[in-house]
Short mmCIF file of C-alpha atoms and ligand atoms in Angstrom, two decimals:
data_model
loop_
_atom_site.label_atom_id
_atom_site.label_comp_id
_atom_site.label_asym_id
_atom_site.label_seq_id
_atom_site.Cartn_x
_atom_site.Cartn_y
_atom_site.Cartn_z
CA MET A 1 4.25 -0.32 14.87
CA LYS A 2 1.00 -2.09 14.27
CA LEU A 3 0.60 -5.72 13.41
CA HIS A 4 -2.71 -6.52 11.70
CA GLY A 5 -3.29 -10.16 12.23
CA TYR A 6 -5.30 -13.07 13.61
CA PRO A 7 -3.65 -14.30 16.89
CA GLY A 8 -4.73 -17.90 16.34
CA SER A 9 -3.01 -18.20 12.99
CA PRO A 10 0.59 -19.59 13.02
CA ASN A 11 1.68 -16.86 10.62
CA THR A 12 0.65 -14.10 13.05
CA TRP A 13 1.72 -16.10 16.12
CA LYS A 14 5.33 -16.55 14.89
CA VAL A 15 5.69 -12.82 14.16
CA ARG A 16 4.29 -11.92 17.60
CA ALA A 17 6.67 -14.46 19.18
CA VAL A 18 9.70 -12.93 17.36
CA ALA A 19 8.68 -9.41 18.53
CA ALA A 20 8.22 -10.69 22.11
CA HIS A 21 11.56 -12.46 22.05
CA LEU A 22 13.36 -9.35 20.84
CA GLY A 23 11.41 -6.97 23.09
CA VAL A 24 10.04 -5.04 20.13
CA ALA A 25 6.78 -3.28 21.02
CA ILE A 26 3.98 -3.89 18.54
CA GLU A 27 0.34 -2.95 18.76
CA ASP A 28 -1.98 -5.77 17.76
CA VAL A 29 -4.85 -5.00 15.40
CA LEU A 30 -7.33 -7.88 15.03
CA VAL A 31 -8.27 -9.00 11.48
CA ASP A 32 -11.00 -11.48 12.26
CA LEU A 33 -10.65 -14.18 9.65
CA GLY A 34 -13.90 -15.83 10.85
CA LYS A 35 -15.73 -12.68 9.90
CA GLY A 36 -13.96 -12.31 6.59
CA GLU A 37 -12.27 -9.03 7.73
CA GLN A 38 -9.24 -9.90 5.53
CA ARG A 39 -11.36 -9.05 2.49
CA ALA A 40 -12.60 -5.66 3.78
CA PRO A 41 -11.62 -2.82 1.42
CA ASP A 42 -9.61 -0.99 4.12
CA TYR A 43 -7.56 -4.11 4.82
CA LEU A 44 -7.07 -4.90 1.12
CA ARG A 45 -5.61 -1.43 0.64
CA LEU A 46 -2.86 -2.47 3.14
CA ASN A 47 -2.49 -6.01 1.90
CA PRO A 48 -3.93 -6.76 -1.60
CA THR A 49 -3.45 -10.51 -1.01
CA GLY A 50 -6.17 -10.50 1.62
CA ARG A 51 -4.06 -12.56 4.02
CA THR A 52 -2.60 -11.92 7.47
CA PRO A 53 -0.39 -10.67 9.00
CA THR A 54 0.53 -7.15 7.81
CA LEU A 55 2.93 -4.79 9.61
CA VAL A 56 2.50 -1.08 9.46
CA ASP A 57 5.50 0.98 10.62
CA GLY A 58 4.73 4.61 9.93
CA ASP A 59 4.39 4.92 6.16
CA PHE A 60 6.00 1.52 5.58
CA VAL A 61 3.57 -1.38 4.99
CA LEU A 62 4.92 -4.90 4.89
CA TRP A 63 3.08 -8.19 4.28
CA GLU A 64 4.39 -11.79 4.23
CA SER A 65 5.25 -13.07 7.65
CA THR A 66 8.86 -14.09 6.80
CA ALA A 67 9.66 -10.61 5.56
CA ILE A 68 8.11 -9.13 8.69
CA MET A 69 10.19 -11.38 10.94
CA GLN A 70 13.38 -10.34 9.14
CA TYR A 71 12.41 -6.66 9.32
CA LEU A 72 11.73 -6.83 13.05
CA ALA A 73 15.00 -8.71 13.67
CA SER A 74 17.00 -6.26 11.52
CA ARG A 75 16.27 -3.30 13.79
CA THR A 76 18.99 -4.10 16.35
CA PRO A 77 21.85 -6.64 16.39
CA ASN A 78 20.60 -9.96 17.78
CA ALA A 79 21.32 -13.67 17.61
CA LEU A 80 18.02 -14.54 15.87
CA TRP A 81 19.28 -12.84 12.70
CA PRO A 82 23.08 -12.80 12.89
CA ASP A 83 25.00 -10.23 10.91
CA ASP A 84 26.69 -12.88 8.76
CA ALA A 85 25.92 -13.61 5.11
CA ARG A 86 26.15 -17.38 5.36
CA ALA A 87 24.12 -17.59 8.55
CA ARG A 88 21.41 -15.39 7.00
CA ALA A 89 21.37 -17.45 3.79
CA ASP A 90 21.03 -20.61 5.86
CA ILE A 91 18.10 -19.07 7.79
CA VAL A 92 16.39 -17.97 4.58
CA ARG A 93 16.90 -21.48 3.21
CA TRP A 94 14.90 -22.98 6.08
CA GLN A 95 12.31 -20.22 5.98
CA SER A 96 11.83 -20.77 2.24
CA TRP A 97 11.56 -24.54 2.74
CA GLN A 98 9.00 -23.95 5.49
CA LEU A 99 6.82 -21.77 3.26
CA GLN A 100 7.00 -23.96 0.18
CA HIS A 101 7.18 -27.49 1.54
CA TRP A 102 6.98 -28.10 5.28
CA GLY A 103 4.11 -25.62 5.66
CA ALA A 104 2.30 -25.62 2.36
CA GLU A 105 2.57 -29.30 1.43
CA SER A 106 2.78 -31.09 4.76
CA CYS A 107 1.54 -29.35 7.95
CA GLU A 108 -1.00 -26.86 6.59
CA PRO A 109 -3.15 -29.31 4.59
CA LEU A 110 -3.34 -31.69 7.59
CA LEU A 111 -4.25 -28.82 9.89
CA PHE A 112 -6.81 -27.44 7.43
CA GLU A 113 -8.53 -30.74 6.80
CA ARG A 114 -8.59 -31.94 10.39
CA PHE A 115 -8.97 -28.74 12.41
CA VAL A 116 -9.66 -25.50 10.48
CA LYS A 117 -12.57 -27.07 8.56
CA THR A 118 -14.25 -28.00 11.83
CA PHE A 119 -13.34 -24.72 13.47
CA PHE A 120 -14.90 -22.63 10.68
CA ASP A 121 -17.66 -25.14 9.83
CA LEU A 122 -16.33 -25.92 6.33
CA GLY A 123 -17.18 -29.59 6.05
CA SER A 124 -15.38 -32.85 6.73
CA PRO A 125 -11.73 -33.78 5.94
CA ASP A 126 -10.98 -34.85 2.33
CA PRO A 127 -9.20 -38.24 2.57
CA VAL A 128 -7.28 -37.70 -0.70
CA VAL A 129 -5.80 -34.43 0.59
CA VAL A 130 -5.01 -36.01 3.99
CA LEU A 131 -3.21 -38.95 2.35
CA LYS A 132 -1.10 -36.71 0.06
CA ALA A 133 -0.20 -34.43 2.98
CA THR A 134 0.64 -37.35 5.24
CA GLU A 135 3.14 -38.66 2.64
CA ALA A 136 4.66 -35.18 2.32
CA PHE A 137 4.80 -34.92 6.10
CA HIS A 138 6.88 -38.08 6.46
CA ARG A 139 9.18 -36.96 3.64
CA ASP A 140 9.80 -33.56 5.33
CA ALA A 141 9.79 -34.72 8.96
CA ALA A 142 12.56 -37.22 8.08
CA ILE A 143 14.69 -34.33 6.79
CA LEU A 144 14.20 -32.40 10.06
CA GLU A 145 14.80 -35.52 12.18
CA ARG A 146 18.11 -36.18 10.45
CA HIS A 147 19.18 -32.52 10.70
CA LEU A 148 18.27 -32.21 14.36
CA SER A 149 20.08 -35.43 15.20
CA ALA A 150 23.33 -33.57 14.57
CA GLN A 151 22.49 -30.20 16.14
CA SER A 152 20.16 -28.59 18.70
CA TYR A 153 18.88 -25.79 16.48
CA LEU A 154 18.34 -25.53 12.74
CA VAL A 155 21.12 -23.04 12.00
CA GLY A 156 24.43 -22.91 13.88
CA SER A 157 24.45 -23.57 17.59
CA GLY A 158 21.69 -21.26 18.77
CA LEU A 159 18.10 -20.16 18.24
CA THR A 160 17.41 -18.21 15.04
CA LEU A 161 14.50 -17.06 12.89
CA ALA A 162 14.75 -20.44 11.18
CA ASP A 163 13.55 -22.19 14.34
CA PHE A 164 10.64 -19.66 14.74
CA SER A 165 9.57 -20.26 11.13
CA VAL A 166 9.82 -24.00 10.95
CA VAL A 167 8.23 -24.61 14.38
CA SER A 168 5.35 -22.34 13.57
CA ALA A 169 3.93 -25.00 11.30
CA MET A 170 3.78 -27.31 14.32
CA VAL A 171 1.95 -25.18 16.84
CA TYR A 172 -1.21 -27.19 16.22
CA ALA A 173 0.45 -30.59 15.74
CA LYS A 174 -2.03 -32.23 18.09
CA GLU A 175 -5.11 -30.70 16.46
CA GLY A 176 -3.78 -31.58 12.98
CA GLY A 177 -3.03 -35.16 14.04
CA PHE A 178 0.53 -34.86 12.80
CA PRO A 179 2.17 -38.34 12.70
CA LEU A 180 5.15 -37.33 14.86
CA GLU A 181 5.67 -40.67 16.66
CA PRO A 182 8.70 -41.81 14.54
CA TYR A 183 10.52 -38.50 15.02
CA PRO A 184 11.82 -38.14 18.65
CA ARG A 185 14.39 -35.39 17.86
CA LEU A 186 11.78 -33.33 16.02
CA ARG A 187 9.37 -33.71 18.93
CA GLU A 188 12.02 -32.70 21.48
CA TRP A 189 13.13 -29.66 19.46
CA SER A 190 9.58 -28.38 18.79
CA ALA A 191 8.63 -28.83 22.49
CA ARG A 192 11.78 -27.00 23.54
CA VAL A 193 11.26 -24.09 21.12
CA LEU A 194 7.52 -23.73 21.79
CA ALA A 195 8.17 -23.69 25.55
CA LEU A 196 10.16 -20.46 25.19
CA PRO A 197 8.56 -17.55 27.09
CA ALA A 198 8.07 -15.61 23.82
CA TRP A 199 5.90 -18.40 22.35
CA GLN A 200 3.99 -18.90 25.56
CA ALA A 201 3.36 -15.18 26.12
CA THR A 202 1.94 -14.78 22.62
CA ALA A 203 -0.21 -17.91 22.56
CA PRO A 204 -3.78 -17.25 21.45
CA ALA A 205 -6.27 -17.65 24.29
CA PHE A 206 -7.76 -20.96 23.10
CA ALA A 207 -4.28 -22.58 22.62
CA ALA A 208 -3.17 -21.40 26.05
CA ALA A 209 -6.32 -22.86 27.59
CA ALA A 210 -5.83 -26.18 25.76
CA ALA A 211 -2.25 -26.45 27.04
CA ALA A 212 -3.22 -25.69 30.66
N1 GSH B 301 2.63 -16.49 2.97
C1 GSH B 301 1.78 -15.69 3.81
C2 GSH B 301 0.62 -16.56 4.20
C3 GSH B 301 -0.43 -15.80 4.97
C4 GSH B 301 -1.69 -16.58 5.24
O1 GSH B 301 -2.04 -17.56 4.47
N2 GSH B 301 -2.42 -16.22 6.27
C5 GSH B 301 -3.67 -16.84 6.53
C6 GSH B 301 -3.78 -17.12 8.02
S1 GSH B 301 -2.62 -18.35 8.49
C7 GSH B 301 -4.82 -15.92 6.12
O2 GSH B 301 -4.80 -14.78 6.49
N3 GSH B 301 -5.82 -16.50 5.46
C8 GSH B 301 -6.95 -15.72 5.10
C9 GSH B 301 -7.53 -16.11 3.77
O3 GSH B 301 -6.78 -16.82 2.99
O4 GSH B 301 -8.63 -15.73 3.48
C10 GSH B 301 2.57 -15.18 5.00
O5 GSH B 301 3.51 -15.91 5.41
O6 GSH B 301 2.24 -14.12 5.59
#
């Protein structure tokens, strides 16, 4: 199986972390976003959205990181993706919320304005976007804080794909200047999940260097 992706991006990192946790062998194929390789005709034939990551398993091509995580976790029975309708619905609930709200409205705009723009030389942060995202961040972080005050993981009593998805939006919390101070449970949970060997082993080189 080949994973076409950009190791520094949270969407690729979380898929690589899931594969590492499950012991699924994947071959990494770099799509260099800095060079615009996501818009190359060969890549667009695999993924017409021009985004990363994309999984290629023989003649099966799959894009959207959440679908890829579920596909990888469906190959053999495992606790990340329990064989139980309610547990799976609960996981998909958190994964959907991450894509639509926690990621898209809260974490990603802060990260883009404060880090990605500098990294790719795209100008300075837009204060209006930062303000709106900061408000959304507090709205969503409060939901996680309350939920994690009652349990150690997002779904049931153990680690699942829900934790991998939701924490992926926080891998660059420091670089994005996320206002995490009022949320001790959220900080403890994210530090605990991101310390797992699977996340550490798949950290992009620059993140591993920053953490050292
Ligand atoms: N919903 C998609 C989002 C993928 C996405 O936005 N990937 C970013 C990297 S984090 C990307 O490839 N961006 C390139 C671009 O938009 O040109 C997923 O979960 O796979």
